[in-house]
């Protein structure tokens, strides 16, 4: 079963704009991870944020985590056409063996 | 190290046939996970191994499914008597280190199964 809900389900922007995707989850977590998936391919790990962290940066990516609201956001700045992909948040619940529980994903389209 | 590999990349089979997929994790990764992804959905957890021990199986894993990881290296996922509902992408991931369950998972390219 899916734990997370992602919003929006689809997002279309112009190259150079920022893209923000949101993720909500239900249970206590150890960490939250964001993955990217190009059409029909495997998942690429983008960033991991632990439950005691509030914000993390990696290149053009910025992730926030609010454990009181059980939500996270992924911001991609200065988007490029190559960022076109599906983006998934996935949570690792505390004491659940490390399995990832994925949301349904946000499909991002960046138009040149 | 070339990352997690899966074989085959695509498999087309007829309903009722058995299929087996293989996953080779990153060497020395002690955790190995299997997920299934259907079109338009996020991956769903199936099962995972700590070295050679299978520690958890999802209720999605019916008795037609069996997974092994002999010697704690590669893993196989077998589906017996395939059904059309088994059509999906089967993804393998591995992770390592102390408290590997809390580290990032590296995914393979997946095996896309089509059951006719």
PDB file of C-alpha atoms in Angstrom:
ATOM      1  CA  UNK A   1       0.000   0.000   0.000  1.00  0.00           C
ATOM      2  CA  UNK A   2       1.170   3.515  -0.705  1.00  0.00           C
ATOM      3  CA  UNK A   3       1.905   5.660   2.308  1.00  0.00           C
ATOM      4  CA  UNK A   4       2.638   8.953   0.650  1.00  0.00           C
ATOM      5  CA  UNK A   5       0.536  11.271  -1.354  1.00  0.00           C
ATOM      6  CA  UNK A   6       2.204  13.602  -3.767  1.00  0.00           C
ATOM      7  CA  UNK A   7       0.989  16.874  -5.046  1.00  0.00           C
ATOM      8  CA  UNK A   8       0.634  17.817  -7.796  1.00  0.00           C
ATOM      9  CA  UNK A   9       0.260  14.597  -9.797  1.00  0.00           C
ATOM     10  CA  UNK A  10       1.495  16.431 -12.883  1.00  0.00           C
ATOM     11  CA  UNK A  11       3.408  19.671 -13.347  1.00  0.00           C
ATOM     12  CA  UNK A  12       4.324  21.447 -16.571  1.00  0.00           C
ATOM     13  CA  UNK A  13       6.747  24.383 -16.550  1.00  0.00           C
ATOM     14  CA  UNK A  14       9.093  26.291 -18.841  1.00  0.00           C
ATOM     15  CA  UNK A  15      12.835  25.806 -18.786  1.00  0.00           C
ATOM     16  CA  UNK A  16      14.447  28.100 -16.217  1.00  0.00           C
ATOM     17  CA  UNK A  17      11.446  28.107 -13.866  1.00  0.00           C
ATOM     18  CA  UNK A  18      11.425  26.474 -10.466  1.00  0.00           C
ATOM     19  CA  UNK A  19       9.463  23.287  -9.781  1.00  0.00           C
ATOM     20  CA  UNK A  20       8.028  22.436  -6.387  1.00  0.00           C
ATOM     21  CA  UNK A  21       6.619  19.029  -5.483  1.00  0.00           C
ATOM     22  CA  UNK A  22       5.012  18.123  -2.194  1.00  0.00           C
ATOM     23  CA  UNK A  23       4.737  14.831  -0.352  1.00  0.00           C
ATOM     24  CA  UNK A  24       2.699  13.855   2.686  1.00  0.00           C
ATOM     25  CA  UNK A  25       2.979  10.662   4.693  1.00  0.00           C
ATOM     26  CA  UNK A  26       1.226   8.974   7.580  1.00  0.00           C
ATOM     27  CA  UNK A  27       3.550   7.214  10.013  1.00  0.00           C
ATOM     28  CA  UNK A  28       6.637   8.002  12.058  1.00  0.00           C
ATOM     29  CA  UNK A  29       9.704   7.876   9.844  1.00  0.00           C
ATOM     30  CA  UNK A  30      13.450   7.478  10.119  1.00  0.00           C
ATOM     31  CA  UNK A  31      14.107   9.270   6.843  1.00  0.00           C
ATOM     32  CA  UNK A  32      12.502  10.427   3.633  1.00  0.00           C
ATOM     33  CA  UNK A  33      14.088  10.025   0.215  1.00  0.00           C
ATOM     34  CA  UNK A  34      13.390  11.488  -3.203  1.00  0.00           C
ATOM     35  CA  UNK A  35      13.912   9.537  -6.407  1.00  0.00           C
ATOM     36  CA  UNK A  36      13.677  10.387 -10.087  1.00  0.00           C
ATOM     37  CA  UNK A  37      12.509   7.990 -12.774  1.00  0.00           C
ATOM     38  CA  UNK A  38      12.794   8.586 -16.479  1.00  0.00           C
ATOM     39  CA  UNK A  39      10.126   6.926 -18.556  1.00  0.00           C
ATOM     40  CA  UNK A  40      10.307   3.134 -18.341  1.00  0.00           C
ATOM     41  CA  UNK A  41      13.589   3.092 -16.450  1.00  0.00           C
ATOM     42  CA  UNK A  42      14.922   2.430 -12.965  1.00  0.00           C
ATOM     43  CA  UNK A  43      14.939   4.924 -10.124  1.00  0.00           C
ATOM     44  CA  UNK A  44      17.769   7.321  -9.450  1.00  0.00           C
ATOM     45  CA  UNK A  45      18.338   8.433  -5.863  1.00  0.00           C
ATOM     46  CA  UNK A  46      18.339  12.225  -5.506  1.00  0.00           C
ATOM     47  CA  UNK A  47      18.522  13.071  -1.830  1.00  0.00           C
ATOM     48  CA  UNK A  48      17.903  11.623   1.640  1.00  0.00           C
ATOM     49  CA  UNK A  49      16.747  13.713   4.578  1.00  0.00           C
ATOM     50  CA  UNK A  50      16.695  12.246   8.075  1.00  0.00           C
ATOM     51  CA  UNK A  51      13.903  12.833  10.562  1.00  0.00           C
ATOM     52  CA  UNK A  52      16.074  15.153  12.674  1.00  0.00           C
ATOM     53  CA  UNK A  53      16.880  17.373   9.680  1.00  0.00           C
ATOM     54  CA  UNK A  54      14.683  20.189   8.416  1.00  0.00           C
ATOM     55  CA  UNK A  55      16.331  21.177   5.155  1.00  0.00           C
ATOM     56  CA  UNK A  56      18.915  19.781   2.811  1.00  0.00           C
ATOM     57  CA  UNK A  57      20.503  20.995  -0.418  1.00  0.00           C
ATOM     58  CA  UNK A  58      22.155  19.164  -3.272  1.00  0.00           C
ATOM     59  CA  UNK A  59      23.051  21.189  -6.340  1.00  0.00           C
ATOM     60  CA  UNK A  60      19.805  22.616  -7.740  1.00  0.00           C
ATOM     61  CA  UNK A  61      17.720  20.528  -5.331  1.00  0.00           C
ATOM     62  CA  UNK A  62      16.337  21.714  -2.019  1.00  0.00           C
ATOM     63  CA  UNK A  63      14.367  19.405   0.238  1.00  0.00           C
ATOM     64  CA  UNK A  64      12.468  20.347   3.359  1.00  0.00           C
ATOM     65  CA  UNK A  65      10.946  18.075   5.969  1.00  0.00           C
ATOM     66  CA  UNK A  66       8.288  18.984   8.521  1.00  0.00           C
ATOM     67  CA  UNK A  67       7.748  15.980  10.782  1.00  0.00           C
ATOM     68  CA  UNK A  68       5.012  17.750  12.754  1.00  0.00           C
ATOM     69  CA  UNK A  69       2.956  18.047   9.568  1.00  0.00           C
ATOM     70  CA  UNK A  70       4.285  14.788   8.124  1.00  0.00           C
ATOM     71  CA  UNK A  71       5.195  16.507   4.893  1.00  0.00           C
ATOM     72  CA  UNK A  72       8.150  17.194   2.651  1.00  0.00           C
ATOM     73  CA  UNK A  73       8.802  19.307  -0.413  1.00  0.00           C
ATOM     74  CA  UNK A  74      11.284  19.053  -3.243  1.00  0.00           C
ATOM     75  CA  UNK A  75      12.300  22.230  -5.044  1.00  0.00           C
ATOM     76  CA  UNK A  76      14.202  22.067  -8.322  1.00  0.00           C
ATOM     77  CA  UNK A  77      15.594  25.473  -9.232  1.00  0.00           C
ATOM     78  CA  UNK A  78      16.382  26.721 -12.733  1.00  0.00           C
ATOM     79  CA  UNK A  79      14.800  23.647 -14.314  1.00  0.00           C
ATOM     80  CA  UNK A  80      16.102  22.126 -17.536  1.00  0.00           C
ATOM     81  CA  UNK A  81      14.433  19.995 -20.190  1.00  0.00           C
ATOM     82  CA  UNK A  82      16.551  17.082 -18.908  1.00  0.00           C
ATOM     83  CA  UNK A  83      14.701  17.313 -15.572  1.00  0.00           C
ATOM     84  CA  UNK A  84      11.596  15.956 -17.291  1.00  0.00           C
ATOM     85  CA  UNK A  85      10.783  12.767 -15.365  1.00  0.00           C
ATOM     86  CA  UNK A  86       8.603  11.312 -12.628  1.00  0.00           C
ATOM     87  CA  UNK A  87       9.617  12.203  -9.090  1.00  0.00           C
ATOM     88  CA  UNK A  88       8.790   9.995  -6.115  1.00  0.00           C
ATOM     89  CA  UNK A  89       9.080  10.534  -2.424  1.00  0.00           C
ATOM     90  CA  UNK A  90       9.660   7.438  -0.322  1.00  0.00           C
ATOM     91  CA  UNK A  91       9.672   7.041   3.428  1.00  0.00           C
ATOM     92  CA  UNK A  92      11.557   4.633   5.645  1.00  0.00           C
ATOM     93  CA  UNK A  93       9.461   4.019   8.724  1.00  0.00           C
ATOM     94  CA  UNK A  94      11.141   3.531  12.047  1.00  0.00           C
ATOM     95  CA  UNK A  95      11.881  -0.106  12.862  1.00  0.00           C
ATOM     96  CA  UNK A  96      10.410  -1.401   9.590  1.00  0.00           C
ATOM     97  CA  UNK A  97      13.497  -2.933   8.093  1.00  0.00           C
ATOM     98  CA  UNK A  98      14.361  -0.174   5.697  1.00  0.00           C
ATOM     99  CA  UNK A  99      11.742  -0.880   3.063  1.00  0.00           C
ATOM    100  CA  UNK A 100      10.788   2.175   1.070  1.00  0.00           C
ATOM    101  CA  UNK A 101       7.146   3.176   0.977  1.00  0.00           C
ATOM    102  CA  UNK A 102       6.568   5.253  -2.133  1.00  0.00           C
ATOM    103  CA  UNK A 103       4.060   7.883  -3.051  1.00  0.00           C
ATOM    104  CA  UNK A 104       2.346   7.863  -6.435  1.00  0.00           C
ATOM    105  CA  UNK A 105       4.734  10.384  -7.880  1.00  0.00           C
ATOM    106  CA  UNK A 106       4.692  13.731  -9.633  1.00  0.00           C
ATOM    107  CA  UNK A 107       5.163  13.767 -13.380  1.00  0.00           C
ATOM    108  CA  UNK A 108       7.262  16.818 -14.260  1.00  0.00           C
ATOM    109  CA  UNK A 109       7.452  18.154 -17.786  1.00  0.00           C
ATOM    110  CA  UNK A 110       9.951  20.936 -18.514  1.00  0.00           C
ATOM    111  CA  UNK A 111       9.416  22.581 -21.874  1.00  0.00           C
ATOM    112  CA  UNK A 112      12.381  24.122 -23.672  1.00  0.00           C
TER     113      UNK A 112
ATOM    114  CA  UNK B   1      31.535  -1.271  -9.750  1.00  0.00           C
ATOM    115  CA  UNK B   2      28.798  -0.874 -12.310  1.00  0.00           C
ATOM    116  CA  UNK B   3      25.813  -0.635  -9.999  1.00  0.00           C
ATOM    117  CA  UNK B   4      22.828  -2.926  -9.575  1.00  0.00           C
ATOM    118  CA  UNK B   5      22.095  -5.080 -12.607  1.00  0.00           C
ATOM    119  CA  UNK B   6      18.978  -7.039 -13.486  1.00  0.00           C
ATOM    120  CA  UNK B   7      18.379  -9.720 -16.060  1.00  0.00           C
ATOM    121  CA  UNK B   8      16.444  -9.955 -18.286  1.00  0.00           C
ATOM    122  CA  UNK B   9      15.401  -6.389 -18.985  1.00  0.00           C
ATOM    123  CA  UNK B  10      12.221  -7.519 -20.699  1.00  0.00           C
ATOM    124  CA  UNK B  11      10.253 -10.733 -20.486  1.00  0.00           C
ATOM    125  CA  UNK B  12       7.130 -11.669 -22.405  1.00  0.00           C
ATOM    126  CA  UNK B  13       5.422 -14.864 -21.354  1.00  0.00           C
ATOM    127  CA  UNK B  14       2.116 -16.623 -21.697  1.00  0.00           C
ATOM    128  CA  UNK B  15      -0.262 -16.978 -18.819  1.00  0.00           C
ATOM    129  CA  UNK B  16       0.497 -20.054 -16.757  1.00  0.00           C
ATOM    130  CA  UNK B  17       4.212 -20.125 -17.505  1.00  0.00           C
ATOM    131  CA  UNK B  18       6.931 -19.741 -14.866  1.00  0.00           C
ATOM    132  CA  UNK B  19       9.451 -16.915 -15.022  1.00  0.00           C
ATOM    133  CA  UNK B  20      12.624 -16.148 -13.077  1.00  0.00           C
ATOM    134  CA  UNK B  21      14.392 -12.830 -12.731  1.00  0.00           C
ATOM    135  CA  UNK B  22      17.888 -12.201 -11.473  1.00  0.00           C
ATOM    136  CA  UNK B  23      19.344  -9.265  -9.575  1.00  0.00           C
ATOM    137  CA  UNK B  24      23.030  -8.631  -8.955  1.00  0.00           C
ATOM    138  CA  UNK B  25      23.447  -5.988  -6.243  1.00  0.00           C
ATOM    139  CA  UNK B  26      26.406  -3.717  -5.758  1.00  0.00           C
ATOM    140  CA  UNK B  27      29.147  -5.930  -4.372  1.00  0.00           C
ATOM    141  CA  UNK B  28      29.285  -6.105  -0.578  1.00  0.00           C
ATOM    142  CA  UNK B  29      25.844  -4.555  -0.180  1.00  0.00           C
ATOM    143  CA  UNK B  30      24.233  -6.601   2.550  1.00  0.00           C
ATOM    144  CA  UNK B  31      20.652  -5.493   1.986  1.00  0.00           C
ATOM    145  CA  UNK B  32      18.705  -6.428  -1.122  1.00  0.00           C
ATOM    146  CA  UNK B  33      15.105  -5.383  -1.834  1.00  0.00           C
ATOM    147  CA  UNK B  34      12.531  -6.327  -4.456  1.00  0.00           C
ATOM    148  CA  UNK B  35       9.759  -3.941  -5.518  1.00  0.00           C
ATOM    149  CA  UNK B  36       7.013  -4.092  -8.120  1.00  0.00           C
ATOM    150  CA  UNK B  37       5.758  -1.109 -10.098  1.00  0.00           C
ATOM    151  CA  UNK B  38       2.670  -0.955 -12.259  1.00  0.00           C
ATOM    152  CA  UNK B  39       2.007   1.754 -14.811  1.00  0.00           C
ATOM    153  CA  UNK B  40       1.404   5.169 -13.312  1.00  0.00           C
ATOM    154  CA  UNK B  41       2.070   4.037  -9.754  1.00  0.00           C
ATOM    155  CA  UNK B  42       4.973   4.206  -7.345  1.00  0.00           C
ATOM    156  CA  UNK B  43       6.925   1.034  -6.597  1.00  0.00           C
ATOM    157  CA  UNK B  44       5.513  -1.315  -3.967  1.00  0.00           C
ATOM    158  CA  UNK B  45       7.652  -3.343  -1.609  1.00  0.00           C
ATOM    159  CA  UNK B  46       7.710  -7.110  -2.115  1.00  0.00           C
ATOM    160  CA  UNK B  47      10.496  -8.558   0.035  1.00  0.00           C
ATOM    161  CA  UNK B  48      13.996  -7.982   1.340  1.00  0.00           C
ATOM    162  CA  UNK B  49      17.121  -9.853   2.365  1.00  0.00           C
ATOM    163  CA  UNK B  50      19.834  -9.194   4.906  1.00  0.00           C
ATOM    164  CA  UNK B  51      22.706 -11.186   3.428  1.00  0.00           C
ATOM    165  CA  UNK B  52      21.123 -14.581   2.634  1.00  0.00           C
ATOM    166  CA  UNK B  53      18.242 -14.300   5.105  1.00  0.00           C
ATOM    167  CA  UNK B  54      14.826 -13.262   3.818  1.00  0.00           C
ATOM    168  CA  UNK B  55      13.523 -11.048   6.606  1.00  0.00           C
ATOM    169  CA  UNK B  56      10.171  -9.813   5.367  1.00  0.00           C
ATOM    170  CA  UNK B  57       7.637 -10.602   2.678  1.00  0.00           C
ATOM    171  CA  UNK B  58       4.772  -8.325   1.693  1.00  0.00           C
ATOM    172  CA  UNK B  59       1.280  -9.760   1.472  1.00  0.00           C
ATOM    173  CA  UNK B  60       1.571  -8.828  -2.213  1.00  0.00           C
ATOM    174  CA  UNK B  61       3.913 -11.800  -2.480  1.00  0.00           C
ATOM    175  CA  UNK B  62       1.452 -14.640  -2.979  1.00  0.00           C
ATOM    176  CA  UNK B  63       2.527 -18.278  -2.726  1.00  0.00           C
ATOM    177  CA  UNK B  64       3.217 -18.197  -6.475  1.00  0.00           C
ATOM    178  CA  UNK B  65       6.171 -15.922  -5.789  1.00  0.00           C
ATOM    179  CA  UNK B  66       9.446 -17.062  -4.293  1.00  0.00           C
ATOM    180  CA  UNK B  67      12.695 -15.198  -3.797  1.00  0.00           C
ATOM    181  CA  UNK B  68      16.131 -16.422  -2.843  1.00  0.00           C
ATOM    182  CA  UNK B  69      19.537 -14.962  -2.202  1.00  0.00           C
ATOM    183  CA  UNK B  70      21.970 -17.861  -1.933  1.00  0.00           C
ATOM    184  CA  UNK B  71      25.278 -16.978  -0.293  1.00  0.00           C
ATOM    185  CA  UNK B  72      24.120 -13.425   0.171  1.00  0.00           C
ATOM    186  CA  UNK B  73      25.153 -12.321  -3.300  1.00  0.00           C
ATOM    187  CA  UNK B  74      22.754 -12.270  -6.277  1.00  0.00           C
ATOM    188  CA  UNK B  75      19.034 -12.819  -5.822  1.00  0.00           C
ATOM    189  CA  UNK B  76      16.349 -14.487  -7.908  1.00  0.00           C
ATOM    190  CA  UNK B  77      12.628 -13.834  -7.981  1.00  0.00           C
ATOM    191  CA  UNK B  78      10.480 -16.599  -9.443  1.00  0.00           C
ATOM    192  CA  UNK B  79       6.815 -16.320 -10.371  1.00  0.00           C
ATOM    193  CA  UNK B  80       4.999 -19.588 -10.953  1.00  0.00           C
ATOM    194  CA  UNK B  81       1.840 -19.947 -13.040  1.00  0.00           C
ATOM    195  CA  UNK B  82       1.943 -16.324 -14.142  1.00  0.00           C
ATOM    196  CA  UNK B  83      -1.274 -14.332 -14.402  1.00  0.00           C
ATOM    197  CA  UNK B  84      -2.000 -11.217 -16.438  1.00  0.00           C
ATOM    198  CA  UNK B  85      -2.102  -9.235 -13.192  1.00  0.00           C
ATOM    199  CA  UNK B  86       1.578 -10.031 -12.686  1.00  0.00           C
ATOM    200  CA  UNK B  87       2.464  -7.747 -15.597  1.00  0.00           C
ATOM    201  CA  UNK B  88       4.610  -5.000 -14.096  1.00  0.00           C
ATOM    202  CA  UNK B  89       8.147  -3.683 -13.735  1.00  0.00           C
ATOM    203  CA  UNK B  90      10.106  -5.640 -11.124  1.00  0.00           C
ATOM    204  CA  UNK B  91      12.775  -3.538  -9.478  1.00  0.00           C
ATOM    205  CA  UNK B  92      15.707  -4.619  -7.347  1.00  0.00           C
ATOM    206  CA  UNK B  93      17.639  -2.345  -4.994  1.00  0.00           C
ATOM    207  CA  UNK B  94      20.547  -2.735  -2.609  1.00  0.00           C
ATOM    208  CA  UNK B  95      22.045  -0.803   0.266  1.00  0.00           C
ATOM    209  CA  UNK B  96      24.988  -1.180   2.575  1.00  0.00           C
ATOM    210  CA  UNK B  97      26.651  -0.268   5.741  1.00  0.00           C
ATOM    211  CA  UNK B  98      25.901  -0.039   9.402  1.00  0.00           C
ATOM    212  CA  UNK B  99      22.164   0.384   9.775  1.00  0.00           C
ATOM    213  CA  UNK B 100      21.821  -0.263   6.060  1.00  0.00           C
ATOM    214  CA  UNK B 101      18.081   0.045   6.376  1.00  0.00           C
ATOM    215  CA  UNK B 102      18.497   3.744   6.946  1.00  0.00           C
ATOM    216  CA  UNK B 103      20.754   4.396   3.977  1.00  0.00           C
ATOM    217  CA  UNK B 104      19.927   5.190   0.402  1.00  0.00           C
ATOM    218  CA  UNK B 105      18.966   2.336  -1.864  1.00  0.00           C
ATOM    219  CA  UNK B 106      20.507   1.926  -5.307  1.00  0.00           C
ATOM    220  CA  UNK B 107      18.087   0.617  -7.901  1.00  0.00           C
ATOM    221  CA  UNK B 108      18.664  -1.560 -10.915  1.00  0.00           C
ATOM    222  CA  UNK B 109      17.073  -0.824 -14.326  1.00  0.00           C
ATOM    223  CA  UNK B 110      14.225  -3.246 -13.664  1.00  0.00           C
ATOM    224  CA  UNK B 111      12.738  -6.215 -15.482  1.00  0.00           C
ATOM    225  CA  UNK B 112       9.555  -5.464 -17.381  1.00  0.00           C
ATOM    226  CA  UNK B 113       7.236  -8.477 -17.384  1.00  0.00           C
ATOM    227  CA  UNK B 114       4.350  -8.795 -19.819  1.00  0.00           C
ATOM    228  CA  UNK B 115       1.984 -11.723 -19.360  1.00  0.00           C
ATOM    229  CA  UNK B 116      -0.160 -12.431 -22.408  1.00  0.00           C
TER     230      UNK B 116
END
